[in-house]
Amino acid sequence: MDIGVLLPTGTAQWGPADDPRVLVAVGRAAQRLGFSSLFVNDSLLSPRVEALTMLAALAPATGTVTLGTAALLPFLRRPVQAAQSLASIDVLSGGRLTVAVGAGFPGRFGRPLYALSELPWAGRFARLDETVALWRALWDGAGSFQGELFRFADLPPMLRPARAGGPPVWLGGATPSALARTGRLYDGWLPYPPDPADYATGLHDIRAAAADAGRPAGDITPALFVSIRIDDDAERGRRATDAYARATYGMPLEDLEQIQAVVTGPADQVVGRLARYVSVGARHIVLRLAAQDLHSQRDQLERAADLIPAVRTAALV
């Protein structure tokens, strides 16, 4: 049972006097407190430290935690160059990289990114899958690649990742198509369903698709992305999370809770809700801390660390 944390790389999570260079120290603190992984997210729609730059800074500053993306948007980068960057981070971290990827969201959180990247919205899932296939070919030392979208007759030598085959690649998303593709093609699943029952259904469908493709279910890591706010005063915690939702997404908490897993309240309530996801199969939980400055982020980090033993125990029940 792995429990990780999303680092607050966006300016919406920084106070006016915060120094973002502290993020490396926050990552080291998370490792020391017992978290299994450090994740970063990816976007061009709000100011933030770029995802792969942040992971490159963390690679030599940490020694045991997995470094991951939640989620990387490959269409923002040229695919061969991205493969080299990811291989570089894997090498510099000693093989600790995990790459969760996504194709972008419908509406204002996705389509503008394709316009900025000068790529069509249509066909985005095929582009994502073929990009990952190209990465894996490059990481394996392929000299050429012939796909539907990408064709290279003469690929240059690529830096080989620390692990044979390259870092694991997870898929974010919970549509029927995403579930089927996860089962067939990906090494893990990183969704954020508000209802644990939907997580259970999705994981069942992934495992069925894996079986149909001749893949063992154990080849796919069942992960979960969830926002949390720990507060002994439940109503105060909801107010703080609402402010976070408005600053980060431009929507109130009650709307965010309809589309993403969000858990607030006293520690025992947070553990109880996370345990429901664990009971239906989640085995790598990535926590996003709903706090709007780095001091509050650090406080929530320490509170969340106190929950790690209880959440891990839930996996043994």
C-alpha atoms as a printed R data frame, in Angstrom:
    type eleno elety resid chain resno       x       y       z
1   ATOM     1    CA   MET     A     1   0.000   0.000   0.000
2   ATOM     2    CA   ASP     A     2   1.622   3.232  -1.181
3   ATOM     3    CA   ILE     A     3   0.589   6.717  -0.110
4   ATOM     4    CA   GLY     A     4   1.988   9.717  -1.912
5   ATOM     5    CA   VAL     A     5   1.437  13.440  -2.044
6   ATOM     6    CA   LEU     A     6   1.032  16.000  -4.822
7   ATOM     7    CA   LEU     A     7   3.479  18.871  -4.429
8   ATOM     8    CA   PRO     A     8   1.905  22.362  -4.643
9   ATOM     9    CA   THR     A     9   3.719  23.554  -7.768
10  ATOM    10    CA   GLY     A    10   1.031  26.066  -8.812
11  ATOM    11    CA   THR     A    11   0.961  29.676  -7.652
12  ATOM    12    CA   ALA     A    12  -2.661  29.187  -6.499
13  ATOM    13    CA   GLN     A    13  -1.164  27.161  -3.637
14  ATOM    14    CA   TRP     A    14   1.430  29.766  -2.661
15  ATOM    15    CA   GLY     A    15   1.088  32.693  -0.317
16  ATOM    16    CA   PRO     A    16   2.356  36.153  -1.271
17  ATOM    17    CA   ALA     A    17   5.634  35.699   0.616
18  ATOM    18    CA   ASP     A    18   6.241  32.044  -0.302
19  ATOM    19    CA   ASP     A    19   9.479  31.029  -2.008
20  ATOM    20    CA   PRO     A    20   8.827  28.149  -4.464
21  ATOM    21    CA   ARG     A    21  12.373  26.915  -3.972
22  ATOM    22    CA   VAL     A    22  11.053  25.519  -0.686
23  ATOM    23    CA   LEU     A    23   9.221  22.861  -2.719
24  ATOM    24    CA   VAL     A    24  12.361  20.713  -2.816
25  ATOM    25    CA   ALA     A    25  12.517  20.847   0.978
26  ATOM    26    CA   VAL     A    26   8.828  19.955   1.142
27  ATOM    27    CA   GLY     A    27   9.575  16.919  -0.996
28  ATOM    28    CA   ARG     A    28  12.397  15.862   1.308
29  ATOM    29    CA   ALA     A    29  10.119  16.357   4.316
30  ATOM    30    CA   ALA     A    30   7.449  14.158   2.729
31  ATOM    31    CA   GLN     A    31  10.029  11.411   2.211
32  ATOM    32    CA   ARG     A    32  11.163  11.710   5.811
33  ATOM    33    CA   LEU     A    33   7.559  11.585   7.068
34  ATOM    34    CA   GLY     A    34   6.972   8.258   5.358
35  ATOM    35    CA   PHE     A    35   5.215   9.070   2.094
36  ATOM    36    CA   SER     A    36   5.919   6.619  -0.736
37  ATOM    37    CA   SER     A    37   5.774   9.066  -3.621
38  ATOM    38    CA   LEU     A    38   5.901  12.690  -4.748
39  ATOM    39    CA   PHE     A    39   3.714  13.711  -7.690
40  ATOM    40    CA   VAL     A    40   3.402  16.901  -9.730
41  ATOM    41    CA   ASN     A    41   0.692  18.011 -12.141
42  ATOM    42    CA   ASP     A    42   0.894  19.579 -15.584
43  ATOM    43    CA   SER     A    43  -0.882  22.482 -17.292
44  ATOM    44    CA   LEU     A    44  -0.383  25.688 -19.245
45  ATOM    45    CA   LEU     A    45  -3.607  27.314 -18.063
46  ATOM    46    CA   SER     A    46  -2.323  28.621 -14.736
47  ATOM    47    CA   PRO     A    47   1.179  29.615 -13.617
48  ATOM    48    CA   ARG     A    48   3.203  26.821 -12.042
49  ATOM    49    CA   VAL     A    49   6.632  25.226 -11.950
50  ATOM    50    CA   GLU     A    50   6.783  22.998 -15.037
51  ATOM    51    CA   ALA     A    51   6.262  19.337 -14.144
52  ATOM    52    CA   LEU     A    52   9.426  17.747 -15.531
53  ATOM    53    CA   THR     A    53  11.572  20.619 -14.264
54  ATOM    54    CA   MET     A    54  10.227  19.994 -10.765
55  ATOM    55    CA   LEU     A    55  10.914  16.262 -10.973
56  ATOM    56    CA   ALA     A    56  14.443  16.917 -12.225
57  ATOM    57    CA   ALA     A    57  15.058  19.109  -9.165
58  ATOM    58    CA   LEU     A    58  13.669  16.405  -6.859
59  ATOM    59    CA   ALA     A    59  15.641  13.542  -8.391
60  ATOM    60    CA   PRO     A    60  19.005  14.242  -6.687
61  ATOM    61    CA   ALA     A    61  17.375  15.723  -3.574
62  ATOM    62    CA   THR     A    62  15.470  12.545  -2.670
63  ATOM    63    CA   GLY     A    63  16.534   8.946  -2.449
64  ATOM    64    CA   THR     A    64  13.657   6.524  -1.916
65  ATOM    65    CA   VAL     A    65  10.328   8.028  -2.973
66  ATOM    66    CA   THR     A    66   8.730   7.399  -6.344
67  ATOM    67    CA   LEU     A    67   8.614  10.561  -8.489
68  ATOM    68    CA   GLY     A    68   5.491  10.861 -10.589
69  ATOM    69    CA   THR     A    69   3.228  12.968 -12.769
70  ATOM    70    CA   ALA     A    70  -0.491  13.333 -12.035
71  ATOM    71    CA   ALA     A    71  -1.000  13.673 -14.833
72  ATOM    72    CA   LEU     A    72   1.437  14.592 -17.581
73  ATOM    73    CA   LEU     A    73  -0.168  15.917 -20.775
74  ATOM    74    CA   PRO     A    74   2.095  14.517 -23.516
75  ATOM    75    CA   PHE     A    75   0.528  16.585 -26.302
76  ATOM    76    CA   LEU     A    76   2.120  19.703 -24.791
77  ATOM    77    CA   ARG     A    77   5.573  18.383 -25.812
78  ATOM    78    CA   ARG     A    78   7.204  16.934 -28.908
79  ATOM    79    CA   PRO     A    79   7.187  13.178 -28.308
80  ATOM    80    CA   VAL     A    80  10.830  12.315 -28.994
81  ATOM    81    CA   GLN     A    81  12.092  15.159 -26.820
82  ATOM    82    CA   ALA     A    82   9.652  14.170 -24.054
83  ATOM    83    CA   ALA     A    83  10.945  10.596 -24.155
84  ATOM    84    CA   GLN     A    84  14.471  11.916 -23.638
85  ATOM    85    CA   SER     A    85  13.398  14.146 -20.729
86  ATOM    86    CA   LEU     A    86  11.564  11.304 -19.015
87  ATOM    87    CA   ALA     A    87  14.487   8.915 -19.507
88  ATOM    88    CA   SER     A    88  16.797  11.573 -18.048
89  ATOM    89    CA   ILE     A    89  14.671  11.946 -14.904
90  ATOM    90    CA   ASP     A    90  14.508   8.168 -14.524
91  ATOM    91    CA   VAL     A    91  18.294   7.926 -14.794
92  ATOM    92    CA   LEU     A    92  18.926  10.830 -12.413
93  ATOM    93    CA   SER     A    93  16.514   9.368  -9.856
94  ATOM    94    CA   GLY     A    94  17.927   5.853 -10.077
95  ATOM    95    CA   GLY     A    95  14.788   4.393 -11.667
96  ATOM    96    CA   ARG     A    96  12.176   6.023  -9.428
97  ATOM    97    CA   LEU     A    97   9.959   7.635 -12.086
98  ATOM    98    CA   THR     A    98   6.290   6.798 -12.733
99  ATOM    99    CA   VAL     A    99   4.502   8.635 -15.550
100 ATOM   100    CA   ALA     A   100   0.729   9.013 -15.295
101 ATOM   101    CA   VAL     A   101  -0.614  10.539 -18.507
102 ATOM   102    CA   GLY     A   102  -3.861  12.031 -19.744
103 ATOM   103    CA   ALA     A   103  -5.348  13.466 -22.917
104 ATOM   104    CA   GLY     A   104  -6.930  16.549 -21.328
105 ATOM   105    CA   PHE     A   105 -10.439  17.336 -20.131
106 ATOM   106    CA   PRO     A   106 -13.415  18.458 -22.200
107 ATOM   107    CA   GLY     A   107 -14.301  22.125 -21.896
108 ATOM   108    CA   ARG     A   108 -12.202  24.968 -20.528
109 ATOM   109    CA   PHE     A   109  -9.601  22.724 -18.856
110 ATOM   110    CA   GLY     A   110  -8.662  20.854 -22.025
111 ATOM   111    CA   ARG     A   111  -9.502  22.348 -25.391
112 ATOM   112    CA   PRO     A   112  -7.492  25.583 -24.888
113 ATOM   113    CA   LEU     A   113  -4.376  23.478 -24.271
114 ATOM   114    CA   TYR     A   114  -4.745  21.855 -27.682
115 ATOM   115    CA   ALA     A   115  -5.093  25.291 -29.268
116 ATOM   116    CA   LEU     A   116  -1.878  26.384 -27.535
117 ATOM   117    CA   SER     A   117  -0.170  23.212 -28.754
118 ATOM   118    CA   GLU     A   118  -1.508  23.674 -32.311
119 ATOM   119    CA   LEU     A   119  -2.951  20.152 -32.295
120 ATOM   120    CA   PRO     A   120  -6.478  18.953 -33.073
121 ATOM   121    CA   TRP     A   121  -8.823  17.995 -30.240
122 ATOM   122    CA   ALA     A   122 -10.196  15.150 -32.353
123 ATOM   123    CA   GLY     A   123  -8.176  11.967 -32.157
124 ATOM   124    CA   ARG     A   124  -6.582  12.909 -28.849
125 ATOM   125    CA   PHE     A   125  -6.810   9.404 -27.345
126 ATOM   126    CA   ALA     A   126  -5.159   7.758 -30.352
127 ATOM   127    CA   ARG     A   127  -2.430  10.412 -30.193
128 ATOM   128    CA   LEU     A   128  -1.856   9.710 -26.502
129 ATOM   129    CA   ASP     A   129  -1.619   5.931 -26.957
130 ATOM   130    CA   GLU     A   130   0.735   6.242 -29.921
131 ATOM   131    CA   THR     A   131   2.920   8.748 -28.083
132 ATOM   132    CA   VAL     A   132   3.348   6.265 -25.242
133 ATOM   133    CA   ALA     A   133   4.085   3.484 -27.747
134 ATOM   134    CA   LEU     A   134   6.777   5.700 -29.321
135 ATOM   135    CA   TRP     A   135   8.298   6.435 -25.905
136 ATOM   136    CA   ARG     A   136   8.514   2.750 -25.095
137 ATOM   137    CA   ALA     A   137  10.091   1.993 -28.462
138 ATOM   138    CA   LEU     A   138  12.703   4.714 -27.914
139 ATOM   139    CA   TRP     A   139  13.410   3.487 -24.374
140 ATOM   140    CA   ASP     A   140  13.938  -0.008 -25.777
141 ATOM   141    CA   GLY     A   141  16.472   1.291 -28.306
142 ATOM   142    CA   ALA     A   142  14.353   1.177 -31.466
143 ATOM   143    CA   GLY     A   143  15.961   2.613 -34.592
144 ATOM   144    CA   SER     A   144  12.654   3.340 -36.300
145 ATOM   145    CA   PHE     A   145   8.945   3.690 -35.553
146 ATOM   146    CA   GLN     A   146   5.985   3.382 -37.883
147 ATOM   147    CA   GLY     A   147   2.626   4.438 -36.445
148 ATOM   148    CA   GLU     A   148  -0.485   6.123 -37.740
149 ATOM   149    CA   LEU     A   149   0.560   9.575 -36.521
150 ATOM   150    CA   PHE     A   150   4.313   9.286 -35.991
151 ATOM   151    CA   ARG     A   151   6.721   7.782 -38.525
152 ATOM   152    CA   PHE     A   152  10.457   7.844 -38.066
153 ATOM   153    CA   ALA     A   153  12.666   5.821 -40.382
154 ATOM   154    CA   ASP     A   154  15.910   6.712 -38.618
155 ATOM   155    CA   LEU     A   155  15.693   7.403 -34.875
156 ATOM   156    CA   PRO     A   156  18.887   8.575 -33.149
157 ATOM   157    CA   PRO     A   157  20.246   6.709 -30.115
158 ATOM   158    CA   MET     A   158  18.204   7.557 -27.022
159 ATOM   159    CA   LEU     A   159  19.339   7.726 -23.416
160 ATOM   160    CA   ARG     A   160  18.154   4.455 -21.913
161 ATOM   161    CA   PRO     A   161  16.124   4.715 -18.681
162 ATOM   162    CA   ALA     A   162  17.440   3.152 -15.491
163 ATOM   163    CA   ARG     A   163  14.918   0.307 -15.799
164 ATOM   164    CA   ALA     A   164  14.579  -1.992 -18.782
165 ATOM   165    CA   GLY     A   165  11.580  -0.875 -20.817
166 ATOM   166    CA   GLY     A   166  11.458   2.497 -19.120
167 ATOM   167    CA   PRO     A   167   9.312   3.874 -16.302
168 ATOM   168    CA   PRO     A   168   5.785   2.553 -15.740
169 ATOM   169    CA   VAL     A   169   3.132   4.562 -17.579
170 ATOM   170    CA   TRP     A   170  -0.293   4.924 -15.943
171 ATOM   171    CA   LEU     A   171  -3.454   6.312 -17.490
172 ATOM   172    CA   GLY     A   172  -5.774   8.831 -15.891
173 ATOM   173    CA   GLY     A   173  -9.461   8.696 -16.810
174 ATOM   174    CA   ALA     A   174 -12.549   6.629 -16.149
175 ATOM   175    CA   THR     A   175 -14.568   6.611 -19.388
176 ATOM   176    CA   PRO     A   176 -15.333   3.144 -20.809
177 ATOM   177    CA   SER     A   177 -12.693   3.742 -23.480
178 ATOM   178    CA   ALA     A   178 -10.087   4.764 -20.901
179 ATOM   179    CA   LEU     A   179 -10.798   1.687 -18.788
180 ATOM   180    CA   ALA     A   180 -10.440  -0.640 -21.777
181 ATOM   181    CA   ARG     A   181  -7.217   1.037 -22.907
182 ATOM   182    CA   THR     A   182  -5.780   0.887 -19.396
183 ATOM   183    CA   GLY     A   183  -6.379  -2.844 -19.285
184 ATOM   184    CA   ARG     A   184  -4.790  -3.387 -22.687
185 ATOM   185    CA   LEU     A   185  -1.915  -0.930 -22.753
186 ATOM   186    CA   TYR     A   186  -0.982   0.755 -19.477
187 ATOM   187    CA   ASP     A   187   0.885  -0.108 -16.287
188 ATOM   188    CA   GLY     A   188  -1.460   1.620 -13.866
189 ATOM   189    CA   TRP     A   189  -4.694   3.563 -13.402
190 ATOM   190    CA   LEU     A   190  -4.949   6.970 -11.690
191 ATOM   191    CA   PRO     A   191  -8.584   8.175 -11.579
192 ATOM   192    CA   TYR     A   192 -10.382  10.419  -9.067
193 ATOM   193    CA   PRO     A   193 -14.007   9.186  -8.854
194 ATOM   194    CA   PRO     A   194 -16.110  10.849  -6.145
195 ATOM   195    CA   ASP     A   195 -17.826   7.532  -5.329
196 ATOM   196    CA   PRO     A   196 -15.786   4.484  -4.251
197 ATOM   197    CA   ALA     A   197 -18.412   2.289  -5.939
198 ATOM   198    CA   ASP     A   198 -17.431   3.810  -9.285
199 ATOM   199    CA   TYR     A   199 -13.797   3.030  -8.511
200 ATOM   200    CA   ALA     A   200 -14.719  -0.603  -7.890
201 ATOM   201    CA   THR     A   201 -16.648  -0.826 -11.164
202 ATOM   202    CA   GLY     A   202 -13.844   0.797 -13.121
203 ATOM   203    CA   LEU     A   203 -11.199  -1.493 -11.656
204 ATOM   204    CA   HIS     A   204 -13.336  -4.522 -12.481
205 ATOM   205    CA   ASP     A   205 -13.617  -3.376 -16.106
206 ATOM   206    CA   ILE     A   206  -9.872  -2.759 -16.331
207 ATOM   207    CA   ARG     A   207  -9.085  -6.223 -15.053
208 ATOM   208    CA   ALA     A   208 -11.559  -7.747 -17.515
209 ATOM   209    CA   ALA     A   209  -9.905  -5.862 -20.388
210 ATOM   210    CA   ALA     A   210  -6.480  -6.991 -19.163
211 ATOM   211    CA   ALA     A   211  -7.620 -10.611 -19.076
212 ATOM   212    CA   ASP     A   212  -8.986 -10.313 -22.610
213 ATOM   213    CA   ALA     A   213  -5.581  -8.977 -23.692
214 ATOM   214    CA   GLY     A   214  -3.749 -11.829 -21.959
215 ATOM   215    CA   ARG     A   215  -2.284  -9.580 -19.268
216 ATOM   216    CA   PRO     A   216  -2.138 -10.486 -15.554
217 ATOM   217    CA   ALA     A   217  -4.232  -8.140 -13.403
218 ATOM   218    CA   GLY     A   218  -1.195  -7.668 -11.182
219 ATOM   219    CA   ASP     A   219   0.604  -5.870 -14.016
220 ATOM   220    CA   ILE     A   220  -1.664  -2.818 -13.491
221 ATOM   221    CA   THR     A   221  -1.268  -0.617 -10.408
222 ATOM   222    CA   PRO     A   222  -4.662   0.537  -9.064
223 ATOM   223    CA   ALA     A   223  -4.030   4.109  -7.898
224 ATOM   224    CA   LEU     A   224  -6.286   6.968  -6.754
225 ATOM   225    CA   PHE     A   225  -5.983  10.754  -6.864
226 ATOM   226    CA   VAL     A   226  -7.870  12.468  -4.032
227 ATOM   227    CA   SER     A   227  -7.932  15.953  -2.494
228 ATOM   228    CA   ILE     A   228  -7.992  16.061   1.297
229 ATOM   229    CA   ARG     A   229  -8.243  18.620   4.078
230 ATOM   230    CA   ILE     A   230  -7.787  17.455   7.670
231 ATOM   231    CA   ASP     A   231  -9.406  19.684  10.299
232 ATOM   232    CA   ASP     A   232 -10.875  18.862  13.700
233 ATOM   233    CA   ASP     A   233 -13.596  21.396  12.912
234 ATOM   234    CA   ALA     A   234 -15.432  19.843   9.962
235 ATOM   235    CA   GLU     A   235 -17.156  23.051   8.882
236 ATOM   236    CA   ARG     A   236 -13.925  25.046   9.012
237 ATOM   237    CA   GLY     A   237 -12.267  22.366   6.909
238 ATOM   238    CA   ARG     A   238 -15.015  22.599   4.293
239 ATOM   239    CA   ARG     A   239 -14.661  26.382   4.143
240 ATOM   240    CA   ALA     A   240 -10.907  26.076   3.589
241 ATOM   241    CA   THR     A   241 -11.427  23.432   0.904
242 ATOM   242    CA   ASP     A   242 -14.057  25.588  -0.774
243 ATOM   243    CA   ALA     A   243 -11.576  28.477  -0.920
244 ATOM   244    CA   TYR     A   244  -9.001  26.086  -2.393
245 ATOM   245    CA   ALA     A   245 -11.458  24.835  -5.030
246 ATOM   246    CA   ARG     A   246 -12.364  28.367  -6.070
247 ATOM   247    CA   ALA     A   247  -8.716  29.453  -6.281
248 ATOM   248    CA   THR     A   248  -7.568  26.338  -8.142
249 ATOM   249    CA   TYR     A   249 -10.538  25.559 -10.402
250 ATOM   250    CA   GLY     A   250 -12.735  28.621 -10.282
251 ATOM   251    CA   MET     A   251 -15.625  26.579  -8.892
252 ATOM   252    CA   PRO     A   252 -17.151  26.016  -5.445
253 ATOM   253    CA   LEU     A   253 -16.449  22.869  -3.465
254 ATOM   254    CA   GLU     A   254 -19.942  21.493  -4.019
255 ATOM   255    CA   ASP     A   255 -19.296  21.492  -7.773
256 ATOM   256    CA   LEU     A   256 -15.790  20.033  -7.483
257 ATOM   257    CA   GLU     A   257 -17.140  17.185  -5.340
258 ATOM   258    CA   GLN     A   258 -19.351  16.127  -8.245
259 ATOM   259    CA   ILE     A   259 -16.373  15.398 -10.491
260 ATOM   260    CA   GLN     A   260 -13.419  14.629  -8.195
261 ATOM   261    CA   ALA     A   261 -12.744  12.676  -5.028
262 ATOM   262    CA   VAL     A   262 -12.570  15.189  -2.168
263 ATOM   263    CA   VAL     A   263 -12.349  14.231   1.519
264 ATOM   264    CA   THR     A   264 -12.511  16.756   4.359
265 ATOM   265    CA   GLY     A   265 -12.992  16.627   8.111
266 ATOM   266    CA   PRO     A   266 -11.363  15.246  11.264
267 ATOM   267    CA   ALA     A   267  -8.618  12.664  10.853
268 ATOM   268    CA   ASP     A   268 -10.810   9.660  11.625
269 ATOM   269    CA   GLN     A   269 -13.354  10.691   9.006
270 ATOM   270    CA   VAL     A   270 -10.653  11.172   6.387
271 ATOM   271    CA   VAL     A   271  -9.189   7.739   7.168
272 ATOM   272    CA   GLY     A   272 -12.643   6.180   7.000
273 ATOM   273    CA   ARG     A   273 -13.355   7.640   3.576
274 ATOM   274    CA   LEU     A   274  -9.946   6.675   2.193
275 ATOM   275    CA   ALA     A   275 -10.411   3.176   3.599
276 ATOM   276    CA   ARG     A   276 -13.518   2.779   1.441
277 ATOM   277    CA   TYR     A   277 -11.377   3.211  -1.672
278 ATOM   278    CA   VAL     A   278  -8.767   0.847  -0.261
279 ATOM   279    CA   SER     A   279 -11.464  -1.767   0.426
280 ATOM   280    CA   VAL     A   280 -12.419  -1.828  -3.273
281 ATOM   281    CA   GLY     A   281  -8.850  -2.137  -4.515
282 ATOM   282    CA   ALA     A   282  -6.916   1.167  -4.471
283 ATOM   283    CA   ARG     A   283  -3.269   0.462  -3.671
284 ATOM   284    CA   HIS     A   284  -1.448   3.724  -4.421
285 ATOM   285    CA   ILE     A   285  -3.186   6.836  -3.115
286 ATOM   286    CA   VAL     A   286  -1.940  10.254  -4.212
287 ATOM   287    CA   LEU     A   287  -3.103  12.973  -1.816
288 ATOM   288    CA   ARG     A   288  -3.569  16.550  -2.926
289 ATOM   289    CA   LEU     A   289  -3.534  18.819   0.117
290 ATOM   290    CA   ALA     A   290  -6.211  21.521  -0.009
291 ATOM   291    CA   ALA     A   291  -4.192  24.456   1.320
292 ATOM   292    CA   GLN     A   292  -3.366  27.837  -0.193
293 ATOM   293    CA   ASP     A   293   0.077  28.659   1.151
294 ATOM   294    CA   LEU     A   294   3.200  26.631   1.760
295 ATOM   295    CA   HIS     A   295   2.997  26.935   5.555
296 ATOM   296    CA   SER     A   296  -0.511  25.463   5.516
297 ATOM   297    CA   GLN     A   297   0.628  22.859   2.998
298 ATOM   298    CA   ARG     A   298   3.362  21.783   5.409
299 ATOM   299    CA   ASP     A   299   0.859  21.582   8.273
300 ATOM   300    CA   GLN     A   300  -1.491  19.417   6.196
301 ATOM   301    CA   LEU     A   301   1.463  17.284   5.085
302 ATOM   302    CA   GLU     A   302   2.321  16.459   8.690
303 ATOM   303    CA   ARG     A   303  -1.322  15.758   9.543
304 ATOM   304    CA   ALA     A   304  -1.645  13.485   6.525
305 ATOM   305    CA   ALA     A   305   1.536  11.629   7.484
306 ATOM   306    CA   ASP     A   306  -0.096  10.702  10.784
307 ATOM   307    CA   LEU     A   307  -2.806   8.871   8.815
308 ATOM   308    CA   ILE     A   308  -0.434   6.660   6.820
309 ATOM   309    CA   PRO     A   309  -0.374   3.703   9.275
310 ATOM   310    CA   ALA     A   310  -4.173   3.568   9.509
311 ATOM   311    CA   VAL     A   311  -4.685   3.729   5.756
312 ATOM   312    CA   ARG     A   312  -2.092   1.019   5.212
313 ATOM   313    CA   THR     A   313  -3.782  -1.137   7.835
314 ATOM   314    CA   ALA     A   314  -7.031  -0.830   5.891
315 ATOM   315    CA   ALA     A   315  -5.345  -2.616   2.986
316 ATOM   316    CA   LEU     A   316  -4.744  -5.643   5.205
317 ATOM   317    CA   VAL     A   317  -8.367  -6.061   6.283
